[in-house]
Coordinates of C-alpha atoms in Angstrom, one line a residue:
Chain A
M95 CA -103.9 -66.9 22.8
S96 CA -103.7 -70.2 24.4
E97 CA -101.8 -71.6 21.6
A98 CA -99.4 -68.8 21.7
A99 CA -98.8 -69.4 25.4
S100 CA -98.2 -73.0 24.9
L101 CA -95.7 -72.5 22.2
T102 CA -93.5 -70.2 24.4
S103 CA -93.8 -72.5 27.4
E104 CA -92.7 -75.4 25.3
A105 CA -89.7 -73.5 24.1
P106 CA -88.3 -71.7 27.2
Q107 CA -86.4 -68.6 26.2
S108 CA -83.6 -70.2 24.2
A109 CA -81.4 -67.0 24.6
P110 CA -79.1 -67.8 27.3
A111 CA -76.7 -64.9 26.2
A112 CA -77.2 -61.6 28.1
S113 CA -79.7 -59.5 26.3
I114 CA -78.5 -56.3 24.8
L115 CA -82.0 -54.8 24.4
S116 CA -85.1 -55.5 26.5
V117 CA -88.4 -54.0 26.0
N118 CA -90.8 -54.5 28.9
N119 CA -94.5 -54.3 28.3
I120 CA -94.6 -50.9 26.5
E121 CA -97.7 -49.1 25.6
V122 CA -97.7 -46.4 22.8
I123 CA -100.2 -43.8 22.3
Y124 CA -100.3 -41.4 19.3
D125 CA -101.8 -37.9 19.6
H126 CA -102.9 -38.8 23.2
V127 CA -105.8 -40.9 21.9
I128 CA -104.8 -43.6 19.5
L129 CA -103.5 -46.7 21.4
V130 CA -101.1 -48.5 19.1
L131 CA -99.1 -50.8 21.2
K132 CA -100.9 -52.7 24.0
G133 CA -98.1 -54.0 26.0
V134 CA -95.2 -55.3 23.9
S135 CA -92.3 -57.1 25.4
L136 CA -89.3 -58.5 23.6
E137 CA -85.6 -59.3 24.1
V138 CA -82.7 -59.1 21.8
P139 CA -79.7 -61.2 22.9
Q140 CA -76.2 -59.8 22.5
G141 CA -75.1 -60.4 19.0
G142 CA -78.5 -61.8 17.9
I143 CA -80.7 -61.3 15.0
V144 CA -84.3 -61.0 16.0
A145 CA -87.3 -60.6 13.6
L146 CA -90.4 -58.7 14.4
L147 CA -93.1 -60.0 12.1
G148 CA -96.7 -59.1 11.4
A149 CA -99.1 -57.6 8.9
N150 CA -99.6 -53.9 8.0
G151 CA -100.6 -51.9 11.0
A152 CA -99.6 -54.6 13.5
G153 CA -97.2 -52.2 15.3
K154 CA -93.8 -53.3 14.1
T155 CA -92.6 -49.8 12.9
T156 CA -94.1 -48.2 16.1
T157 CA -92.1 -50.7 18.2
L158 CA -88.9 -49.8 16.5
K159 CA -89.6 -46.1 16.8
A160 CA -90.4 -46.4 20.4
I161 CA -87.0 -48.0 20.9
S162 CA -85.1 -45.4 18.8
N163 CA -87.1 -42.5 20.4
L164 CA -88.3 -41.2 17.0
L165 CA -91.9 -41.4 18.2
R166 CA -91.9 -38.0 19.8
A167 CA -91.3 -36.4 16.4
E168 CA -94.6 -38.0 15.3
R169 CA -96.6 -37.0 18.4
G170 CA -96.4 -40.5 19.8
E171 CA -95.3 -41.4 23.3
V172 CA -94.5 -44.4 25.4
T173 CA -97.0 -44.3 28.2
K174 CA -96.2 -47.5 30.1
G175 CA -93.3 -50.0 30.3
S176 CA -89.7 -49.6 30.0
I177 CA -86.9 -50.0 27.5
E178 CA -83.4 -51.0 28.5
F179 CA -80.3 -51.0 26.4
E180 CA -77.3 -52.8 27.9
G181 CA -79.1 -52.7 31.2
R182 CA -79.7 -49.0 31.1
R183 CA -83.1 -47.2 30.8
V184 CA -83.1 -45.4 27.4
D185 CA -86.7 -44.3 27.1
A186 CA -85.9 -40.6 27.9
L187 CA -82.8 -40.2 25.8
T188 CA -82.8 -38.0 22.7
P189 CA -82.2 -39.8 19.4
N190 CA -78.8 -38.1 19.3
D191 CA -77.7 -39.5 22.7
L192 CA -79.2 -42.9 21.7
V193 CA -77.1 -43.0 18.6
K194 CA -74.1 -42.1 20.6
S195 CA -74.7 -45.0 23.0
G196 CA -75.0 -47.4 20.1
V197 CA -78.5 -47.9 18.8
V198 CA -79.4 -46.6 15.3
Q199 CA -82.5 -47.1 13.2
V200 CA -82.7 -47.6 9.5
M201 CA -86.1 -46.3 8.7
E202 CA -88.7 -47.9 6.5
G203 CA -88.6 -46.6 3.0
R204 CA -84.8 -45.9 3.2
H205 CA -85.0 -42.2 3.7
C206 CA -81.7 -41.3 2.1
F207 CA -80.8 -37.7 1.9
E208 CA -81.7 -37.2 -1.8
H209 CA -79.7 -34.1 -2.6
L210 CA -76.5 -35.4 -1.0
T211 CA -74.1 -37.8 -2.7
I212 CA -73.9 -41.4 -1.6
E213 CA -70.6 -40.6 0.1
E214 CA -72.0 -37.5 1.9
N215 CA -74.9 -39.7 3.0
L216 CA -72.5 -42.1 4.6
L217 CA -70.6 -39.3 6.2
T218 CA -73.6 -37.8 7.8
G219 CA -74.0 -41.2 9.6
A220 CA -70.8 -40.4 11.4
Y221 CA -72.1 -37.1 12.7
T222 CA -72.3 -38.2 16.4
R223 CA -68.7 -39.6 16.4
S224 CA -65.8 -37.7 17.8
D225 CA -63.0 -40.1 17.2
G226 CA -61.4 -38.3 14.4
R227 CA -61.3 -38.2 10.6
G228 CA -59.0 -41.2 10.3
A229 CA -61.4 -43.6 12.1
V230 CA -64.3 -42.3 10.1
Q231 CA -62.4 -42.8 6.9
A232 CA -61.5 -46.3 7.9
D233 CA -65.2 -47.0 8.5
L234 CA -66.1 -45.6 5.1
E235 CA -63.8 -48.1 3.5
M236 CA -65.4 -50.9 5.7
V237 CA -68.8 -49.9 4.5
Y238 CA -67.6 -49.9 0.9
S239 CA -66.1 -53.4 1.4
Y240 CA -69.6 -54.6 2.4
F241 CA -71.3 -52.7 -0.3
P242 CA -68.9 -52.4 -3.4
R243 CA -71.8 -51.0 -5.4
L244 CA -71.9 -47.9 -3.2
K245 CA -68.2 -47.3 -3.9
E246 CA -68.9 -47.2 -7.6
R247 CA -71.7 -44.7 -7.1
R248 CA -70.1 -42.6 -4.3
G249 CA -70.4 -39.4 -6.3
S250 CA -74.0 -39.8 -7.5
M251 CA -76.8 -37.9 -5.8
A252 CA -78.7 -40.4 -3.6
G253 CA -82.1 -39.4 -5.1
Y254 CA -81.0 -40.7 -8.5
T255 CA -79.8 -44.1 -7.4
S256 CA -81.9 -47.3 -7.5
G257 CA -84.0 -48.6 -4.6
G258 CA -81.5 -51.3 -3.8
E259 CA -78.6 -48.8 -3.8
Q260 CA -80.6 -46.5 -1.5
Q261 CA -81.3 -49.4 0.9
M262 CA -77.6 -50.2 1.0
C263 CA -76.9 -46.5 1.5
A264 CA -79.2 -46.3 4.4
I265 CA -77.7 -49.4 6.1
G266 CA -74.2 -48.1 5.4
R267 CA -75.1 -44.7 6.8
A268 CA -76.3 -46.4 10.0
L269 CA -73.1 -48.5 10.2
M270 CA -71.0 -45.2 10.1
S271 CA -72.1 -44.4 13.6
R272 CA -70.4 -47.6 14.8
P273 CA -73.6 -49.0 16.3
K274 CA -73.8 -52.0 18.7
M275 CA -77.3 -52.5 17.5
I276 CA -79.3 -51.7 14.3
L277 CA -83.0 -51.4 14.2
L278 CA -83.8 -52.4 10.6
D279 CA -87.4 -51.5 9.4
E280 CA -88.7 -53.4 6.3
P281 CA -85.3 -53.8 4.4
S282 CA -87.1 -55.8 1.8
M283 CA -89.7 -53.2 0.9
G284 CA -90.1 -52.6 -2.8
L285 CA -87.0 -54.6 -3.8
A286 CA -86.5 -57.6 -6.1
P287 CA -86.2 -61.0 -4.4
Q288 CA -82.6 -61.3 -5.5
L289 CA -81.7 -57.9 -4.0
V290 CA -83.6 -58.8 -0.8
E291 CA -81.5 -62.0 -0.5
G292 CA -78.3 -59.9 -0.9
I293 CA -79.4 -57.4 1.7
F294 CA -80.1 -60.1 4.3
E295 CA -76.8 -61.9 3.4
T296 CA -75.0 -58.6 4.3
V297 CA -76.9 -58.3 7.5
K298 CA -75.8 -61.9 8.4
R299 CA -72.2 -61.0 7.6
L300 CA -72.3 -57.8 9.6
N301 CA -73.7 -59.7 12.5
E302 CA -71.0 -62.3 12.4
A303 CA -68.0 -60.1 11.5
E304 CA -68.8 -56.9 13.2
G305 CA -70.8 -58.2 16.1
V306 CA -73.8 -55.9 15.4
S307 CA -77.1 -57.1 16.8
F308 CA -80.1 -56.7 14.7
L309 CA -83.8 -56.2 15.4
L310 CA -85.6 -56.3 12.1
A311 CA -89.2 -55.6 11.3
E312 CA -90.4 -57.5 8.2
Q313 CA -93.5 -58.4 6.3
N314 CA -91.5 -60.9 4.3
T315 CA -91.8 -63.7 6.9
N316 CA -90.1 -66.3 4.8
V317 CA -86.9 -64.4 4.3
A318 CA -86.8 -63.0 7.8
L319 CA -87.2 -66.3 9.5
R320 CA -84.4 -67.8 7.5
Y321 CA -81.9 -65.2 8.7
A322 CA -83.2 -64.4 12.1
R323 CA -82.6 -66.7 15.1
Y324 CA -85.6 -65.7 17.1
G325 CA -88.9 -64.2 16.0
Y326 CA -91.8 -62.3 17.5
I327 CA -95.2 -62.1 15.7
L328 CA -97.2 -59.0 16.4
E329 CA -100.9 -58.6 15.8
S330 CA -102.8 -55.3 16.4
G331 CA -100.3 -54.1 19.0
R332 CA -99.7 -57.3 20.9
V333 CA -97.1 -60.1 20.7
V334 CA -99.2 -63.1 19.8
L335 CA -96.5 -65.6 19.3
D336 CA -92.8 -65.9 19.8
G337 CA -90.1 -68.5 19.5
D338 CA -86.9 -69.7 17.8
A339 CA -86.9 -69.1 14.1
E340 CA -87.0 -72.8 13.2
K341 CA -89.8 -73.5 15.6
L342 CA -91.8 -70.6 14.1
R343 CA -91.2 -71.8 10.6
E344 CA -92.6 -75.2 11.5
N345 CA -95.6 -73.8 13.3
E346 CA -98.9 -74.7 11.6
D347 CA -100.4 -71.3 12.1
V348 CA -97.4 -69.3 10.9
K349 CA -97.3 -71.5 7.8
E350 CA -101.0 -70.9 7.3
F351 CA -101.1 -67.2 7.9
Y352 CA -97.7 -65.8 7.1
L353 CA -95.9 -68.3 4.8
G354 CA -98.9 -69.2 2.6
L355 CA -98.4 -72.9 3.2
S356 CA -100.7 -75.4 4.9
A357 CA -100.7 -79.1 5.7
S358 CA -103.6 -79.7 3.4
G359 CA -101.8 -78.3 0.4
R360 CA -103.0 -75.2 -1.6
K361 CA -106.4 -74.0 -0.9
S362 CA -108.7 -71.8 -2.9
Y363 CA -108.8 -68.2 -1.9
R364 CA -112.4 -68.6 -0.8
D365 CA -111.5 -71.3 1.6
V366 CA -108.7 -69.3 3.1
K367 CA -111.0 -66.5 3.8
H368 CA -113.5 -68.8 5.4
Y369 CA -110.9 -70.5 7.5
K370 CA -109.6 -67.1 8.6
R371 CA -112.9 -66.0 9.7
R372 CA -113.4 -69.1 11.8
K373 CA -110.1 -69.0 13.5
R374 CA -108.3 -65.9 14.6
W375 CA -105.6 -64.8 16.9
L376 CA -106.7 -62.9 19.9
Chain B
M227 CA -74.3 -30.1 -6.8
N228 CA -72.2 -30.7 -9.9
A229 CA -75.2 -30.1 -12.1
T230 CA -75.8 -26.8 -10.4
A231 CA -72.2 -25.8 -10.9
T232 CA -72.4 -26.6 -14.6
R233 CA -75.6 -24.6 -14.9
F234 CA -74.0 -21.7 -13.0
G235 CA -71.1 -21.8 -15.5
I236 CA -73.3 -21.8 -18.5
W237 CA -75.2 -18.8 -17.2
M238 CA -72.0 -16.9 -16.4
A239 CA -70.8 -17.6 -20.0
L240 CA -74.1 -16.3 -21.4
V241 CA -74.1 -13.1 -19.5
P242 CA -72.0 -10.9 -21.9
L243 CA -74.2 -12.2 -24.8
L244 CA -77.4 -11.4 -22.9
I245 CA -76.1 -7.9 -22.0
A246 CA -75.2 -7.2 -25.6
I247 CA -78.6 -8.4 -26.9
L248 CA -80.3 -6.3 -24.2
G249 CA -78.3 -3.2 -25.2
L250 CA -79.0 -3.7 -29.0
G251 CA -82.7 -4.0 -28.2
L252 CA -82.7 -0.8 -26.2
Q253 CA -80.7 0.9 -28.9
G254 CA -83.3 -0.2 -31.5
L255 CA -86.1 1.1 -29.3
A256 CA -84.3 4.4 -29.0
I257 CA -84.0 4.6 -32.8
I258 CA -87.8 3.9 -33.2
D259 CA -88.9 6.1 -30.5
T260 CA -86.8 9.3 -30.3
S261 CA -88.1 10.3 -26.8
L262 CA -85.8 7.4 -25.5
F263 CA -82.2 8.1 -24.9
F264 CA -79.4 5.5 -25.4
T265 CA -75.6 5.4 -25.5
W266 CA -73.5 2.3 -24.7
G267 CA -71.5 4.0 -22.1
Y268 CA -74.6 5.1 -20.2
F269 CA -76.2 1.7 -20.6
L270 CA -73.1 0.0 -19.0
E271 CA -73.0 2.5 -16.3
V272 CA -76.7 1.8 -15.4
L273 CA -76.2 -1.9 -15.7
I274 CA -73.2 -2.0 -13.4
A275 CA -75.0 0.2 -10.8
G276 CA -77.9 -2.2 -11.0
L277 CA -75.7 -5.3 -10.6
L278 CA -74.0 -3.8 -7.6
Q279 CA -77.3 -2.9 -6.1
G280 CA -78.5 -6.4 -6.9
V281 CA -75.6 -7.9 -4.7
L282 CA -77.3 -6.1 -1.8
Y283 CA -80.6 -7.7 -2.6
S284 CA -78.8 -11.0 -2.7
L285 CA -77.4 -10.5 0.8
V286 CA -81.0 -10.2 2.1
A287 CA -82.2 -13.1 0.1
L288 CA -79.4 -15.3 1.4
G289 CA -80.8 -15.1 4.9
F290 CA -84.1 -16.4 3.7
V291 CA -82.5 -19.2 1.7
L292 CA -80.4 -20.4 4.7
I293 CA -83.4 -20.8 7.0
F294 CA -85.8 -22.1 4.3
K295 CA -83.2 -24.8 3.2
A296 CA -82.6 -26.1 6.7
S297 CA -86.0 -26.0 8.2
G298 CA -88.5 -25.4 5.4
I299 CA -89.7 -22.3 7.2
F300 CA -90.2 -19.1 5.2
N301 CA -88.8 -16.6 7.7
F302 CA -90.8 -13.5 7.4
A303 CA -88.7 -11.9 10.1
Q304 CA -85.6 -11.8 8.1
G305 CA -86.2 -8.1 7.1
S306 CA -86.6 -7.1 10.8
M307 CA -83.5 -9.1 11.7
V308 CA -81.6 -6.9 9.1
L309 CA -83.0 -3.8 10.8
F310 CA -82.4 -5.1 14.3
A311 CA -78.8 -6.0 13.5
A312 CA -78.1 -2.7 11.9
L313 CA -79.7 -0.8 14.9
T314 CA -77.6 -2.9 17.3
M315 CA -74.4 -2.2 15.4
V316 CA -75.1 1.5 15.3
G317 CA -76.0 1.4 19.0
F318 CA -72.6 -0.1 19.9
I319 CA -70.7 2.4 17.7
E320 CA -72.6 5.3 19.4
M321 CA -71.4 3.9 22.7
G322 CA -67.9 4.8 21.4
L323 CA -66.6 1.4 20.3
H324 CA -64.6 0.9 17.2
W325 CA -66.7 -0.7 14.4
T326 CA -64.8 -4.0 14.3
L327 CA -65.6 -4.4 18.0
A328 CA -69.2 -3.3 17.5
F329 CA -69.4 -5.8 14.6
I330 CA -68.3 -8.7 16.8
L331 CA -70.6 -7.8 19.6
A332 CA -73.5 -7.3 17.2
A333 CA -72.8 -10.7 15.7
G334 CA -72.9 -12.1 19.3
V335 CA -76.2 -10.5 19.9
M336 CA -77.6 -12.1 16.7
V337 CA -76.3 -15.6 17.8
V338 CA -78.0 -15.1 21.2
L339 CA -81.2 -14.0 19.4
A340 CA -81.0 -17.1 17.2
I341 CA -80.8 -19.3 20.3
V342 CA -83.6 -17.6 22.0
I343 CA -85.9 -17.8 18.9
E344 CA -85.0 -21.6 18.7
K345 CA -85.8 -22.2 22.4
V346 CA -88.9 -19.9 22.8
V347 CA -90.6 -20.1 19.4
L348 CA -89.5 -23.0 17.3
R349 CA -89.0 -25.7 19.9
P350 CA -92.6 -25.7 21.2
M351 CA -93.9 -25.8 17.6
V352 CA -91.7 -28.5 16.4
N353 CA -94.5 -30.7 14.9
Q354 CA -96.8 -27.9 13.7
P355 CA -97.5 -27.4 10.0
H356 CA -95.3 -24.9 8.2
I357 CA -97.9 -22.3 8.0
I358 CA -98.0 -22.0 11.7
L359 CA -94.3 -21.5 11.9
F360 CA -94.6 -18.9 9.2
M361 CA -97.2 -17.1 11.3
A362 CA -94.8 -17.3 14.2
T363 CA -92.1 -15.6 12.1
I364 CA -94.5 -12.8 11.4
G365 CA -94.8 -12.4 15.2
I366 CA -91.0 -12.3 15.4
F367 CA -91.0 -9.7 12.7
Y368 CA -93.1 -7.2 14.7
F369 CA -91.5 -8.0 17.9
L370 CA -88.0 -7.4 16.6
D371 CA -89.1 -4.3 14.8
G372 CA -90.5 -2.8 18.0
F373 CA -87.9 -4.2 20.4
G374 CA -85.1 -2.8 18.3
Q375 CA -86.5 0.6 18.2
T376 CA -87.4 0.6 21.9
L377 CA -83.8 -0.4 22.7
W378 CA -82.0 2.0 20.4
G379 CA -84.4 4.7 19.5
S380 CA -86.4 5.2 16.3
D381 CA -84.5 8.1 14.8
V382 CA -82.8 7.7 11.4
K383 CA -79.2 6.9 12.1
V384 CA -76.1 7.3 10.2
L385 CA -73.8 4.2 10.0
D386 CA -70.4 4.9 8.8
I387 CA -67.7 2.3 9.0
G388 CA -65.3 4.1 6.6
I389 CA -66.2 2.4 3.3
P390 CA -65.1 4.9 0.6
K391 CA -68.0 6.6 -1.2
D392 CA -66.2 8.4 -3.9
P393 CA -67.4 7.9 -7.5
M394 CA -64.9 6.3 -9.8
F395 CA -64.7 6.8 -13.6
V396 CA -63.4 3.8 -15.5
L397 CA -62.6 3.3 -19.2
P398 CA -62.6 7.1 -20.1
N399 CA -60.9 6.3 -23.4
V400 CA -63.5 3.8 -24.6
F401 CA -66.6 5.8 -23.6
E402 CA -67.1 9.4 -23.6
G403 CA -66.7 10.7 -20.1
G404 CA -66.0 7.2 -18.8
I405 CA -68.4 4.9 -16.8
L406 CA -69.3 6.1 -13.4
I407 CA -69.1 3.5 -10.7
N408 CA -69.9 4.1 -7.0
S409 CA -67.0 2.7 -5.0
F410 CA -69.2 2.0 -2.1
D411 CA -71.3 -0.4 -4.2
L412 CA -68.2 -2.0 -5.4
V413 CA -67.0 -2.7 -1.8
A414 CA -70.4 -3.9 -0.8
A415 CA -70.4 -6.3 -3.8
L416 CA -66.9 -7.7 -2.7
V417 CA -68.1 -8.2 0.8
G418 CA -71.1 -10.0 -0.5
A419 CA -69.0 -12.2 -2.8
V420 CA -66.6 -13.1 0.1
L421 CA -69.6 -14.0 2.4
V422 CA -71.1 -16.2 -0.2
A423 CA -67.8 -18.0 -0.9
V424 CA -67.4 -18.7 2.8
L425 CA -70.9 -19.9 3.1
A426 CA -70.6 -22.2 0.1
V427 CA -67.4 -23.8 1.6
F428 CA -69.1 -24.1 5.0
F429 CA -72.1 -25.9 3.5
Q430 CA -70.2 -28.1 1.0
Y431 CA -67.2 -29.3 3.0
T432 CA -67.8 -29.2 6.7
R433 CA -69.4 -31.8 9.0
V434 CA -71.9 -29.3 10.2
G435 CA -72.6 -28.0 6.8
R436 CA -73.3 -31.5 5.6
A437 CA -75.6 -32.1 8.5
L438 CA -77.4 -28.8 7.6
R439 CA -78.1 -30.1 4.1
A440 CA -79.1 -33.4 5.5
V441 CA -81.7 -31.8 7.8
A442 CA -82.9 -29.8 4.8
D443 CA -83.5 -33.0 2.8
D444 CA -85.2 -35.1 5.5
H445 CA -85.8 -34.2 9.1
Q446 CA -86.8 -37.7 10.2
A447 CA -83.8 -39.4 8.7
A448 CA -81.5 -36.7 10.1
L449 CA -82.9 -37.5 13.6
S450 CA -82.5 -41.2 13.0
V451 CA -78.8 -41.0 12.4
G452 CA -78.4 -38.8 15.5
I453 CA -78.2 -35.3 14.1
P454 CA -79.7 -33.0 16.8
L455 CA -82.2 -30.9 15.0
K456 CA -82.3 -28.2 17.7
T457 CA -78.6 -27.5 17.5
I458 CA -78.8 -27.4 13.7
W459 CA -81.6 -24.9 13.8
A460 CA -79.9 -22.7 16.3
I461 CA -76.8 -22.7 14.0
V462 CA -78.9 -21.9 10.9
W463 CA -80.6 -19.0 12.6
S464 CA -77.3 -17.7 13.9
V465 CA -75.8 -17.9 10.4
A466 CA -78.8 -16.2 9.0
G467 CA -78.5 -13.5 11.8
I468 CA -74.9 -12.8 10.8
V469 CA -75.9 -12.6 7.2
A470 CA -78.6 -10.1 8.2
L471 CA -76.0 -8.1 10.1
V472 CA -73.7 -7.8 7.0
A473 CA -76.8 -6.9 4.9
G474 CA -77.9 -4.4 7.5
I475 CA -74.4 -2.7 7.7
M476 CA -74.3 -2.4 3.8
W477 CA -77.9 -1.2 3.4
G478 CA -77.5 1.0 6.6
S479 CA -74.4 2.8 5.5
K480 CA -75.9 3.3 2.0
A481 CA -79.3 4.6 3.0
G482 CA -79.3 5.2 6.7
V483 CA -80.5 2.9 9.5
Q484 CA -84.2 3.3 9.7
F485 CA -87.5 1.4 9.7
S486 CA -87.6 1.1 5.9
L487 CA -84.7 -1.3 6.2
A488 CA -87.1 -4.0 7.3
L489 CA -89.1 -3.5 4.2
I490 CA -86.2 -4.4 1.8
A491 CA -87.2 -8.0 2.7
L492 CA -90.1 -7.4 0.3
K493 CA -87.6 -6.8 -2.5
A494 CA -85.9 -10.1 -1.6
L495 CA -89.1 -12.0 -2.4
P496 CA -88.9 -11.7 -6.2
V497 CA -85.2 -12.5 -5.9
L498 CA -86.1 -15.7 -4.2
I499 CA -88.7 -16.6 -6.7
L500 CA -86.3 -16.0 -9.5
G501 CA -83.3 -17.8 -8.0
G502 CA -85.1 -20.6 -6.1
F503 CA -85.9 -20.7 -2.4
T504 CA -83.3 -23.5 -1.7
S505 CA -80.3 -22.2 -3.7
I506 CA -77.5 -20.0 -2.5
P507 CA -76.1 -19.4 -6.1
G508 CA -79.8 -18.8 -7.0
A509 CA -80.1 -16.0 -4.4
I510 CA -77.0 -14.4 -5.9
V511 CA -78.0 -14.7 -9.6
G512 CA -81.6 -13.7 -8.7
G513 CA -80.4 -10.6 -6.9
L514 CA -78.1 -9.6 -9.8
I515 CA -80.9 -10.0 -12.4
I516 CA -83.5 -8.1 -10.3
G517 CA -81.0 -5.3 -9.5
A518 CA -79.7 -4.9 -13.0
G519 CA -83.1 -5.5 -14.6
E520 CA -85.0 -2.8 -12.6
Q521 CA -82.3 -0.2 -13.0
V522 CA -82.1 -0.7 -16.8
A523 CA -85.9 -0.8 -17.1
E524 CA -86.3 2.3 -15.0
V525 CA -83.8 4.4 -16.9
F526 CA -84.4 3.3 -20.5
L527 CA -88.0 2.1 -20.5
G528 CA -89.3 4.3 -17.7
P529 CA -90.1 7.3 -20.0
L530 CA -92.3 5.0 -22.0
V531 CA -94.7 4.4 -19.1
G532 CA -94.1 7.5 -17.2
G533 CA -91.6 6.2 -14.7
A534 CA -91.8 4.4 -11.4
L535 CA -91.0 1.1 -13.2
Q536 CA -88.5 0.3 -10.5
D537 CA -91.3 -0.3 -8.0
W538 CA -93.0 -3.1 -9.7
F539 CA -90.6 -4.4 -12.3
A540 CA -89.1 -7.0 -10.0
Y541 CA -92.5 -8.4 -9.1
M542 CA -93.6 -8.7 -12.7
L543 CA -90.4 -10.6 -13.5
A544 CA -91.1 -12.9 -10.6
L545 CA -94.6 -13.5 -11.8
G546 CA -93.4 -14.5 -15.2
F547 CA -91.0 -16.9 -13.6
L548 CA -93.7 -18.4 -11.4
L549 CA -95.5 -19.3 -14.6
F550 CA -92.6 -21.0 -16.5
R551 CA -90.2 -22.1 -13.9
P552 CA -91.8 -22.3 -10.4
Q553 CA -88.8 -23.8 -8.7
G554 CA -86.6 -20.8 -9.8
L555 CA -83.4 -20.9 -11.8
F556 CA -81.4 -23.0 -9.4
G557 CA -84.1 -24.3 -7.0
E558 CA -83.8 -27.9 -6.2
K559 CA -85.9 -30.0 -8.3
I560 CA -88.1 -32.4 -6.5
I561 CA -86.4 -35.7 -7.3
E562 CA -89.1 -38.2 -8.1
R563 CA -88.2 -41.7 -9.0
I564 CA -90.3 -43.4 -11.6

């Protein structure tokens, strides 16, 4: 913990831009008994890409679902802390209202509507909009321009498309709601490295051209830190380290634990285990 | 959806062939066993009566499909919704209203009922396993059953909205004496067909219809893109309520409005198993097969087993289907990527 603290103090919040999303010290409990998040705080600057990193079960998905208010459908609730989007408390909004105000989540494992065609999937994303058919049609073309592959497969049932196409479909569907911010959960899951690269390139382009802010949860630390500008590392429900992406990449412990590199070159698996046992995050 | 349409087309093309094979088989049986009676004119007459009856089964099955598709709940109360809707309709007519006005009011009552069910029963149980929700619908069944009869009385009522009931004789030149068709059944079948067409368009091409199908596929993902589940459920139950009303009117004018209307839901079960719980065309085709099958079996094979075939034929057929095609003729296959 001391190390974590020192790193953040060395690098004072290098996000001078106003934050679009701020999560303050939230605690999440499932089923009234299982404490999953033990006080997580994070900020996403306007127009930023922020990565939420950590191993399985660290609480990345829970954090995203707490923000998008999908927790209640899984018997979870935010018991402490607050979540603000554009300076407004959003903890009590329904997912429907939240999407209307500009936050949309792309869930882990893609979750396309299998029996709907790709195009129908995209159109469901525009459900909350009321600005007319023309605007929706224009955005459909916009999504197709980012994902030309989807245009080729617009008539196929989503359940029969490949994993990469489904991930594009899920992101495209989220875009159709004209979000200001997308919560992206494990976009790399189950995809070939080349596809992962492509997805992240598109995220970057969307961020630059459409001004969409991203908060992305990833296990693939290496890719995530190359595209994100800022990162938080979660471990068993707490933020243990945060900082600019470059700084995190240089950090010895991140290299050791998340990037599989270390100063002393490759180690044998036995040594790594030994090392891990000796030195742990709090 | 295209695959379904193709399959539907193939089935429709096969129908005359199947009918001919069935007729030839029965004719053969009649030759072997002289106690059986068969003429082609009579066969077609029974078949058509059965098909038209089948449309009424389909109407009831449709209500189940709508709710099952959108929420994964098997709504046991659909049968009592049919009864309740018919009772309400008759009640309004007895107050001296014209039947069109009574229909609109009864439809309104069904929508209110749907909203109440969503608020009082479904919402508090939103994360419960499906079996719990199923139990809740059994509760709704008995509640509606009793409530309807308390409100409108438990006498057998006559519902007459002026559908012609005269028998018609068609093709007297081809078959001796012509084929007898009940004009009421014909009208009921037409109404059913129109209702199905409207629903199909609604589901396929409207924003809400698309959202309904999305919810049916994946609740969580639907929530994540901002589709309000509660509104969708209220809409689905309303639509199912109105379908129940139409079914209730048709059955009610045919057989009188009485408690046994609630039990036709039991006949809808084999229809659902045959057609698939998630498919609207399935409900139609299933209804037609069950309706025609049980009539033909009763009339031509009944004497072999001493009659009363009609009571269990549908269930036997359903059982056979469960063994060989558990998702039904048109049920959505579970898409599994390998």
